[in-house]
PDB file of C-alpha atoms in Angstrom:
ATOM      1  CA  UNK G   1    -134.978  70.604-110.412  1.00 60.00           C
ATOM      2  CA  UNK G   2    -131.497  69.217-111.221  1.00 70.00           C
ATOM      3  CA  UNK G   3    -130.428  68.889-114.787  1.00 86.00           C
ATOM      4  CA  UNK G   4    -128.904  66.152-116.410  1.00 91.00           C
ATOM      5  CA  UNK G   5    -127.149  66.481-120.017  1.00 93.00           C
ATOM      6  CA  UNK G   6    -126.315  63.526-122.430  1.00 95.00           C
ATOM      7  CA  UNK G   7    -123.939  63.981-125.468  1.00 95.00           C
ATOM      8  CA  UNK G   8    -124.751  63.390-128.118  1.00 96.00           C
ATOM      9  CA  UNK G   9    -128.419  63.489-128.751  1.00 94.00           C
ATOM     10  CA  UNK G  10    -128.000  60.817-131.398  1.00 94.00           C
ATOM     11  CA  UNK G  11    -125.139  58.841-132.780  1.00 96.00           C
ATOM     12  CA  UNK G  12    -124.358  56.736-135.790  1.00 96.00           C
ATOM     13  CA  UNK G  13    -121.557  54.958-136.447  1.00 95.00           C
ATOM     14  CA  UNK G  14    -120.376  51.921-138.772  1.00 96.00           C
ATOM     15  CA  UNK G  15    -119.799  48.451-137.001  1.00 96.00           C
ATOM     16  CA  UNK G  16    -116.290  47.914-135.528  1.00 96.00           C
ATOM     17  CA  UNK G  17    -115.593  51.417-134.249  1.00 96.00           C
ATOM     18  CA  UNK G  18    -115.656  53.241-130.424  1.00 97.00           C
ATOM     19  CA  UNK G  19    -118.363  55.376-129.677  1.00 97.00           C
ATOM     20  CA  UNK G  20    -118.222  57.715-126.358  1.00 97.00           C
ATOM     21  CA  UNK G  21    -121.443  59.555-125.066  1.00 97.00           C
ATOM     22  CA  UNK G  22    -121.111  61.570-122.295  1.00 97.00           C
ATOM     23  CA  UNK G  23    -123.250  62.475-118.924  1.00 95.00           C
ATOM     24  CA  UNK G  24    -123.297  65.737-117.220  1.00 94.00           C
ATOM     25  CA  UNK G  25    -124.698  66.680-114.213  1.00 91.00           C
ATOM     26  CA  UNK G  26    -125.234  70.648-114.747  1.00 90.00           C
ATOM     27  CA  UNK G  27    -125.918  72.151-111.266  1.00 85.00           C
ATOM     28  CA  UNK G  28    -125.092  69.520-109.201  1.00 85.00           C
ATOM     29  CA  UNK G  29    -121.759  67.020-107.957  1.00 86.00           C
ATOM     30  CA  UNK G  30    -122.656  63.569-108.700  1.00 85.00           C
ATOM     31  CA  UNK G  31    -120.556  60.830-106.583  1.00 82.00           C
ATOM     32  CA  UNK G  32    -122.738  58.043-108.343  1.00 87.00           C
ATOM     33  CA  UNK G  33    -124.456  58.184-111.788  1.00 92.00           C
ATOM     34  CA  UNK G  34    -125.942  55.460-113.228  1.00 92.00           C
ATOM     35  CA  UNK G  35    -126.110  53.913-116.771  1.00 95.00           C
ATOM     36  CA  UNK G  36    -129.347  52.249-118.390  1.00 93.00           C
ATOM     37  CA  UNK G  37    -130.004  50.943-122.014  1.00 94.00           C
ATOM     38  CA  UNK G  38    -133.526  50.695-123.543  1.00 90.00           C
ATOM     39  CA  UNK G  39    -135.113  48.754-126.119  1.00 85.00           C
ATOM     40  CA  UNK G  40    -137.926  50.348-128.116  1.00 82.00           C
ATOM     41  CA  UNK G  41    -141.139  50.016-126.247  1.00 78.00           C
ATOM     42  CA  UNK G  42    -139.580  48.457-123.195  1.00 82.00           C
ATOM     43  CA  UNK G  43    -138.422  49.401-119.981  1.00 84.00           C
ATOM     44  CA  UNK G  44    -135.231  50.639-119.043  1.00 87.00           C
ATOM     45  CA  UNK G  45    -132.549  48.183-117.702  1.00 89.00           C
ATOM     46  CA  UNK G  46    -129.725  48.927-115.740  1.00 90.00           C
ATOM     47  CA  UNK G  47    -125.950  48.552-117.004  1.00 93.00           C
ATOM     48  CA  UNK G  48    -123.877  50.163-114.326  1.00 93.00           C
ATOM     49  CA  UNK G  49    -123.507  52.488-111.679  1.00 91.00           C
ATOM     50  CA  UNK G  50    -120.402  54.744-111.943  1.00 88.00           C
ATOM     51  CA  UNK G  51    -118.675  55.949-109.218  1.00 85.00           C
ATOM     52  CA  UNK G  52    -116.561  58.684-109.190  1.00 84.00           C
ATOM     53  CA  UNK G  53    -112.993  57.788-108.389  1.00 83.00           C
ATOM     54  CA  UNK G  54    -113.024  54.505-108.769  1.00 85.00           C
ATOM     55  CA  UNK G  55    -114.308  51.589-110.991  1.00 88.00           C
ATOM     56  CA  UNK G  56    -117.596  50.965-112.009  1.00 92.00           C
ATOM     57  CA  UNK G  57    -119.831  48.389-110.978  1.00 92.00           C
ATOM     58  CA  UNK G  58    -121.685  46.629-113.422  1.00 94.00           C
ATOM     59  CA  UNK G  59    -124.228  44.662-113.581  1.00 91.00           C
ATOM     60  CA  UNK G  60    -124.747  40.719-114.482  1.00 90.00           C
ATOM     61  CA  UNK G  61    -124.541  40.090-117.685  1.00 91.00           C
ATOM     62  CA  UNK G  62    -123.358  43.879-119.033  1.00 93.00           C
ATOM     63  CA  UNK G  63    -119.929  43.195-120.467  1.00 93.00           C
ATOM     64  CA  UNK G  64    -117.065  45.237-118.802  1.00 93.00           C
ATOM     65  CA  UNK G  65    -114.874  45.294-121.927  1.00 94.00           C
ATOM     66  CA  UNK G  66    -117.213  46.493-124.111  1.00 96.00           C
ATOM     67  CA  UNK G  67    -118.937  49.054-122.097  1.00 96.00           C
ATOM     68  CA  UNK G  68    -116.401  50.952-120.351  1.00 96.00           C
ATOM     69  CA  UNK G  69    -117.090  53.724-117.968  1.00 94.00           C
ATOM     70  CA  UNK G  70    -115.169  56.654-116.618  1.00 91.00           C
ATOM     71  CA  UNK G  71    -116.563  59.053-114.114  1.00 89.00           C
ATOM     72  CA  UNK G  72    -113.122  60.973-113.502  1.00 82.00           C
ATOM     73  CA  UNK G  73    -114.988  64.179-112.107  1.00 89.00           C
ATOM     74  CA  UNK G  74    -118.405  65.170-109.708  1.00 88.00           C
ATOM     75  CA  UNK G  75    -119.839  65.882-112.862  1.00 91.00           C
ATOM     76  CA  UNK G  76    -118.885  63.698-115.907  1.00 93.00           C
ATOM     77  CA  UNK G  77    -119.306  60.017-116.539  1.00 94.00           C
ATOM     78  CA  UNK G  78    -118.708  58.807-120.075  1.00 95.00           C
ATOM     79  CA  UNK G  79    -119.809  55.496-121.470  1.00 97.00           C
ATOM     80  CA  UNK G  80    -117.714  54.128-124.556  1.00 97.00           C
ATOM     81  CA  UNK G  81    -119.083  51.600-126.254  1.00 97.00           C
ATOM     82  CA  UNK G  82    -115.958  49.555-128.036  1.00 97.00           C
ATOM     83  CA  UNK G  83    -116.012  47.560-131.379  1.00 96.00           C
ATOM     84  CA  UNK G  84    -119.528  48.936-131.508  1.00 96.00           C
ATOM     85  CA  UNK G  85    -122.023  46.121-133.420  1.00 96.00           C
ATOM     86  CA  UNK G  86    -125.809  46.799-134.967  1.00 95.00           C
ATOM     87  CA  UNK G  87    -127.110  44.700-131.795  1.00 94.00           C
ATOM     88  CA  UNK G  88    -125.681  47.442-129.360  1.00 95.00           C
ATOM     89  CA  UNK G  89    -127.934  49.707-131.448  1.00 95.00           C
ATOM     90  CA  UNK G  90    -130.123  51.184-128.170  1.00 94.00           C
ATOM     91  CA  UNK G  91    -131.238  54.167-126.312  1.00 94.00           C
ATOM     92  CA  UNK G  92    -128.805  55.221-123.644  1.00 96.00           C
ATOM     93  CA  UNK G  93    -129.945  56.673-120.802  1.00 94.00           C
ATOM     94  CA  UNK G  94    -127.780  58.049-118.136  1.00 93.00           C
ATOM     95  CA  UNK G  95    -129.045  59.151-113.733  1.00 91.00           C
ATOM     96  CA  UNK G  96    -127.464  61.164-111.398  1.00 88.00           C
ATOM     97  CA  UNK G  97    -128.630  61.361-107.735  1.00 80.00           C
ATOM     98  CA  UNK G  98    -128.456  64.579-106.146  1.00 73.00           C
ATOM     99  CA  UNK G  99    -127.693  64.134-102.800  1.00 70.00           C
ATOM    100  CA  UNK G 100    -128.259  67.495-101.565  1.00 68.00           C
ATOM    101  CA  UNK G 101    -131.311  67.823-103.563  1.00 62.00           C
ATOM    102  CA  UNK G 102    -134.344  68.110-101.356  1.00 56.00           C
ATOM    103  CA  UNK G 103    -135.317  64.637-101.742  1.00 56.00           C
ATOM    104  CA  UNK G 104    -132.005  62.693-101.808  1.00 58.00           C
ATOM    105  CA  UNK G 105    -132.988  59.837-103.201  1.00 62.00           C
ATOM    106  CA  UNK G 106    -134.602  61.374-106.953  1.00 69.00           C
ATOM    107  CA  UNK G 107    -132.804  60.642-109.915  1.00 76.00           C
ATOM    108  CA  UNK G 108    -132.336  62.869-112.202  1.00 84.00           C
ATOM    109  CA  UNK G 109    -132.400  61.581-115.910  1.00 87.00           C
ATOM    110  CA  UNK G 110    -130.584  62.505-119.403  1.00 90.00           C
ATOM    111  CA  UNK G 111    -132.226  62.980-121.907  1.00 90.00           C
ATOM    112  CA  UNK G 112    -130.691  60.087-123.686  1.00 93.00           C
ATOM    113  CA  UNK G 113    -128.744  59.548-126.701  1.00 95.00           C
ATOM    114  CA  UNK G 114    -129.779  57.203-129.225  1.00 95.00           C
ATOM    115  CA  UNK G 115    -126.691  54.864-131.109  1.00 96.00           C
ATOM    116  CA  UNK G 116    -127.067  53.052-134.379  1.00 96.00           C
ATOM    117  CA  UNK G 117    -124.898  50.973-135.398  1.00 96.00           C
ATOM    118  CA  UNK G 118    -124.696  50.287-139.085  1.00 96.00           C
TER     119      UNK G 118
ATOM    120  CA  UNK E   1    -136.636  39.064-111.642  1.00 38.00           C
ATOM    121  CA  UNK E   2    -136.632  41.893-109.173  1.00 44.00           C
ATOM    122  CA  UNK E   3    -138.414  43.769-111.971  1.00 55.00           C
ATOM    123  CA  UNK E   4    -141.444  45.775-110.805  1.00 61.00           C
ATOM    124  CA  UNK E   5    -144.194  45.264-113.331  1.00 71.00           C
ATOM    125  CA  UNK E   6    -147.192  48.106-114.538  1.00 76.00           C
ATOM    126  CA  UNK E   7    -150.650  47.474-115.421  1.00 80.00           C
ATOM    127  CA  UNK E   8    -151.947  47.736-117.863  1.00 87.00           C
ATOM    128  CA  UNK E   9    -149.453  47.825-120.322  1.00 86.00           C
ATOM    129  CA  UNK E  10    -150.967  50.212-122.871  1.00 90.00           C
ATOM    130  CA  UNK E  11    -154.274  52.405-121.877  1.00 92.00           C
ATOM    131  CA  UNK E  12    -156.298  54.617-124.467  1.00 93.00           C
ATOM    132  CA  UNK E  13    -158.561  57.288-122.876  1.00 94.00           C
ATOM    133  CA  UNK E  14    -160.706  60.465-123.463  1.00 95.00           C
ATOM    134  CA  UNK E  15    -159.297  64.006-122.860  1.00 95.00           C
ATOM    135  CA  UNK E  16    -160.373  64.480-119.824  1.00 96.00           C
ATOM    136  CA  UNK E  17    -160.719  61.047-118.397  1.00 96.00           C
ATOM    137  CA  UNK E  18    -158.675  59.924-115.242  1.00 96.00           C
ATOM    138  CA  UNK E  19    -156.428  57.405-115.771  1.00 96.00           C
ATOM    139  CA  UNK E  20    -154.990  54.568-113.542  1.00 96.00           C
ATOM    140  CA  UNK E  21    -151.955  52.449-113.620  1.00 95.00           C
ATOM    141  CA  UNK E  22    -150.633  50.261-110.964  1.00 94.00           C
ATOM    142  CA  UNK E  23    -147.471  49.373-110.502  1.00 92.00           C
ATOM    143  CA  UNK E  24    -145.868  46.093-108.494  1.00 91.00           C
ATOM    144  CA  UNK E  25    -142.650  44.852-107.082  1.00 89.00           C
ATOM    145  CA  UNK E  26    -141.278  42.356-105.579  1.00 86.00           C
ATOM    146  CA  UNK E  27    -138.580  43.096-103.064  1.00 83.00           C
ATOM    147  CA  UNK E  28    -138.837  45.560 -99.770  1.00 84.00           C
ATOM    148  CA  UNK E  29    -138.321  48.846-100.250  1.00 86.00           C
ATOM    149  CA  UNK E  30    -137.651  52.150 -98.741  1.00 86.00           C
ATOM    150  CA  UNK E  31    -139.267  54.343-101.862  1.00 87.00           C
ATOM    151  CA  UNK E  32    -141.159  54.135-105.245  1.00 90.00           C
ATOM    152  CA  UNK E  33    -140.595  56.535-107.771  1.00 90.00           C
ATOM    153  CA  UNK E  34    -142.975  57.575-110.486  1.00 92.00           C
ATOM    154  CA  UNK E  35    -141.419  58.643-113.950  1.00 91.00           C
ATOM    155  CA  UNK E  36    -142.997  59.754-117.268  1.00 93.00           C
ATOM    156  CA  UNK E  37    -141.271  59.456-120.183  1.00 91.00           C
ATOM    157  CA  UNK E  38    -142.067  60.910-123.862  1.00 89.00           C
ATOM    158  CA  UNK E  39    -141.171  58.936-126.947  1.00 83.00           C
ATOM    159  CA  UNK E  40    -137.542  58.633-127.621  1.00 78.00           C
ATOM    160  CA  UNK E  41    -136.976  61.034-124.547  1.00 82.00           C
ATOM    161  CA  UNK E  42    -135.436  60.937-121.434  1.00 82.00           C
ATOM    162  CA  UNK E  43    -137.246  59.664-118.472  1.00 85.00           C
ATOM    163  CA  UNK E  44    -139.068  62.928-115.988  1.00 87.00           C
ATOM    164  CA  UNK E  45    -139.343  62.542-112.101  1.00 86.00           C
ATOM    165  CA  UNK E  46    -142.574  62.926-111.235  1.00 92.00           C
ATOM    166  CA  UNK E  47    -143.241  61.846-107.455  1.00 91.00           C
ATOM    167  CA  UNK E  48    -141.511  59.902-104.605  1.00 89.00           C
ATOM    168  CA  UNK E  49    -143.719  57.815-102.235  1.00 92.00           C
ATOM    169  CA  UNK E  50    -141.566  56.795 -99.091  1.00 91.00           C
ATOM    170  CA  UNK E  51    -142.447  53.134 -97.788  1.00 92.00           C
ATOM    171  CA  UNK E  52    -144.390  54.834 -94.558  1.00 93.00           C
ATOM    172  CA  UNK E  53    -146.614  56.665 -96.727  1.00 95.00           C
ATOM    173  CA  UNK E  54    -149.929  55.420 -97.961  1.00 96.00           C
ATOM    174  CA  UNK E  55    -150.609  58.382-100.719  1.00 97.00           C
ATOM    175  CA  UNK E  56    -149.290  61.607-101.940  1.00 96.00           C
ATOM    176  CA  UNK E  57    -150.446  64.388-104.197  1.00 95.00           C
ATOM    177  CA  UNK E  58    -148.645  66.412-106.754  1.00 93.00           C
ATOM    178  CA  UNK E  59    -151.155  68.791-108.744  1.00 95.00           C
ATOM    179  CA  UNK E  60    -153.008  66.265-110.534  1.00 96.00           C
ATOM    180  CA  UNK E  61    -151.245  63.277-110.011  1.00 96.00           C
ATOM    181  CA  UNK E  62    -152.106  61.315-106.892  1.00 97.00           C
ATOM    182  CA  UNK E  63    -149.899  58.260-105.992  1.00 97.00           C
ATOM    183  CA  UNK E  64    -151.034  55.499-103.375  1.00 97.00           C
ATOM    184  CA  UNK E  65    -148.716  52.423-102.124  1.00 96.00           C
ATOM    185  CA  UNK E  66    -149.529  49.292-100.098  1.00 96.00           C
ATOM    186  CA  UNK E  67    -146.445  47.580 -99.077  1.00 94.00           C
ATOM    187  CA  UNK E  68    -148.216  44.667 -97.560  1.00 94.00           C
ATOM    188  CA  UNK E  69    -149.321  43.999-101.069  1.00 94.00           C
ATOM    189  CA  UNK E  70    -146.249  45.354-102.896  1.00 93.00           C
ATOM    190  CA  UNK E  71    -148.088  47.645-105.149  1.00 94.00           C
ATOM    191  CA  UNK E  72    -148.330  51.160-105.734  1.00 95.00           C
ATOM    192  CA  UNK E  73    -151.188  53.206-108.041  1.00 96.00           C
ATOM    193  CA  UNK E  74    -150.338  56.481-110.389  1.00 97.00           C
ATOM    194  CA  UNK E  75    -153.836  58.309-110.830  1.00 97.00           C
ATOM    195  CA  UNK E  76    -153.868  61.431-113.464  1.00 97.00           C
ATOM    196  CA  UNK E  77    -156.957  63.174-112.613  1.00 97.00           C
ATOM    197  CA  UNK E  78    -158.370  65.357-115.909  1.00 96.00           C
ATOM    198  CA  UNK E  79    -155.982  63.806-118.417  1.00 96.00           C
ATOM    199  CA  UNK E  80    -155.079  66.166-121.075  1.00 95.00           C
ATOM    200  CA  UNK E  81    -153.423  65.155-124.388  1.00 94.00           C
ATOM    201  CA  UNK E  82    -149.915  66.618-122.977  1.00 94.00           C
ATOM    202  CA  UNK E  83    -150.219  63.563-120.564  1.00 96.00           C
ATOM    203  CA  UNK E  84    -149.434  61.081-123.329  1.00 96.00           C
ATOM    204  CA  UNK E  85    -146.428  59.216-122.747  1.00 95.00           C
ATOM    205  CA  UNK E  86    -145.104  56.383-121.201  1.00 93.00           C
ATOM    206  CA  UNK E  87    -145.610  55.706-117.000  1.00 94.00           C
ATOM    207  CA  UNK E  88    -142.941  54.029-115.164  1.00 91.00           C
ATOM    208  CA  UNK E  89    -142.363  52.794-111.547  1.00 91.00           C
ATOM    209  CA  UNK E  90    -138.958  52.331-110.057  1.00 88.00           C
ATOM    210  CA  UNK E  91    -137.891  50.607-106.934  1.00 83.00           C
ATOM    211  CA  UNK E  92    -135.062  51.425-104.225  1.00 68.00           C
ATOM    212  CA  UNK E  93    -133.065  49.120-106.419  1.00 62.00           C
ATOM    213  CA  UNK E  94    -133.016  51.177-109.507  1.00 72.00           C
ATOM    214  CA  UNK E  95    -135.145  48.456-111.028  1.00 75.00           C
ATOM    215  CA  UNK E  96    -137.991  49.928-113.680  1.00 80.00           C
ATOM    216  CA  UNK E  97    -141.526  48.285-114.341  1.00 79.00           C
ATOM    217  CA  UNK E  98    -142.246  47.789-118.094  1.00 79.00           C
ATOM    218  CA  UNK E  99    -144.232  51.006-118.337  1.00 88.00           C
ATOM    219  CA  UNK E 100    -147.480  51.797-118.911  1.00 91.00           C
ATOM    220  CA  UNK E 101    -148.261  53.717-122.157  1.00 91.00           C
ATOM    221  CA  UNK E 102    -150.842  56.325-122.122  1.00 94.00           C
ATOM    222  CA  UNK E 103    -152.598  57.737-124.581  1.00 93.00           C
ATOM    223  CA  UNK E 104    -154.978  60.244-124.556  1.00 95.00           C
ATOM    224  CA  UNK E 105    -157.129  61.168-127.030  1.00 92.00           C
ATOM    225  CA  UNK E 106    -158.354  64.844-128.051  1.00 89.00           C
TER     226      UNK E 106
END
C-alpha cells in the first residue's frame, strides 16, 4: 500500500520555541493530507486538513496561529507548532488520501511523531 | 459529538480466542474504516466497508455494518498475540471512535 513518512520520530524541545514536523507522502501526490493530535490512550482528533496550494482548514477550536500548516508540494505538508508549551506535548499524527489508490477513499497514516515540551 | 464510539473499551482474551468490537456513529455515511494501531505507533488501514455493504472479509478479519442502526462490528477470528493493539473505527468525516484495546494473551 501507500506509504506515509513523519519527521521526526520524536521531538523535544524547551517551552517557548517553534517546532516543525514534517509529512511525506512517498509513492503517491497528495492534494489533501490531514493533521490529527492524540492523547495517550485516547482517540485521535482531527486538527486540520491541508490542502495543497492553498490555506488550510482547521478545525473548531485548533488555533490557526499556533499550529500553522504548509502543504507547498503533492507531497509535503509540515505542521509547526509556534511558542511550543508542555500542554501541546502530544502525538502527531499526519493522513494522506491516495486518490488513485485502488480504494480512493483509504487513508494512509504516518507513523507519528511524538513532541514534548519541557 | 459526531464522534463514533467502540465497545468495549478495553478487551483481554486467550490466544486463540475471537474477538469482537463494535463500533457506532452517529451521522450518515458513505464508508467505515477499520484501523489498528500499536502503542505509540501510527494508525494501519485495515478494511473499508462501503455504506451498501452488509460484511466483508479480509483474511481473518471479518467486518459487518448496519446503517439502519449506525453500527458496524470488527471480528478477529484466531487471535494471535501479534493482534494486540488498539481497534479504531472512522467515519466519512474523518471522525475516530475511542478505540478498542485488545489484548491477547499467550
Amino acid at each position: 500500500g501507500a506509504v506515509v513518512s513523519q519527521h521526526p520520530s520524536w521531538v523535544i524541545c524547551k517551552s517557548g520555541t517553534s517546532v516543525k514536523i514534517e509529512c511525506r507522502s512517498l509513492d503517491f501526490q497528495a492534494t489533501t493530507m490531514f493533521w490529527y493530535r492524540q492523547f495517550p490512550k485516547k482517540s485521535l482528533m482531527l486538527m486540520a486538513t491541508s490542502n495543497e496550494g492553498s490555506k488550510a482548514t482547521y478545525e473548531q477550536g485548533v488555533e490557526k496561529d499556533k499550529f500553522l500548516i504548509n502543504h507547498a508540494s503533492l507531497t509535503l505538508s509540515t505542521l509547526t507548532v509556534t511558542s511550543a508549551h508542555p500542554e501541546d506535548s502530544s502525538f502527531y499524527i499526519c493522513s494522506a488520501r491516495d486518490p488513485a489508490g485502488q480504494t480512493g477513499d483509504t487513508q494512509y497514516f504516518g507513523p507519528g511523531t511524538r513532541l514534548t515540551v519541557l | 459529538s459526531q464522534q463514533g464510539e467502540e465497545d468495549p473499551q478495553a478487551l483481554s482474551i486467550q490466544e486463540g480466542e475471537n474477538a469482537t468490537m463494535n463500533c457506532s456513529y452517529k451521522t450518515s455515511i458513505n464508508n467505515l474504516q477499520w484501523y489498528r494501531q500499536n502503542s505509540g505507533r501510527g494508525l494501519v488501514h485495515l478494511i473499508l466497508i462501503r455504506s451498501n455493504e452488509r460484511e466483508k472479509h479480509s483474511g481473518r478479519l471479518r467486518v459487518t455494518l448496519d446503517t439502519s442502526k449506525k453500527s458496524s462490528s470488527l471480528l478477529i477470528t484466531a487471535s494471535r498475540a501479534a493482534d494486540t493493539a488498539s481497534y479504531f473505527c472512522a467515519t466519512t468525516l474523518l471522525v475516530f471512535g475511542q478505540g478498542t484495546r485488545l489484548t491477547i494473551n499467550p
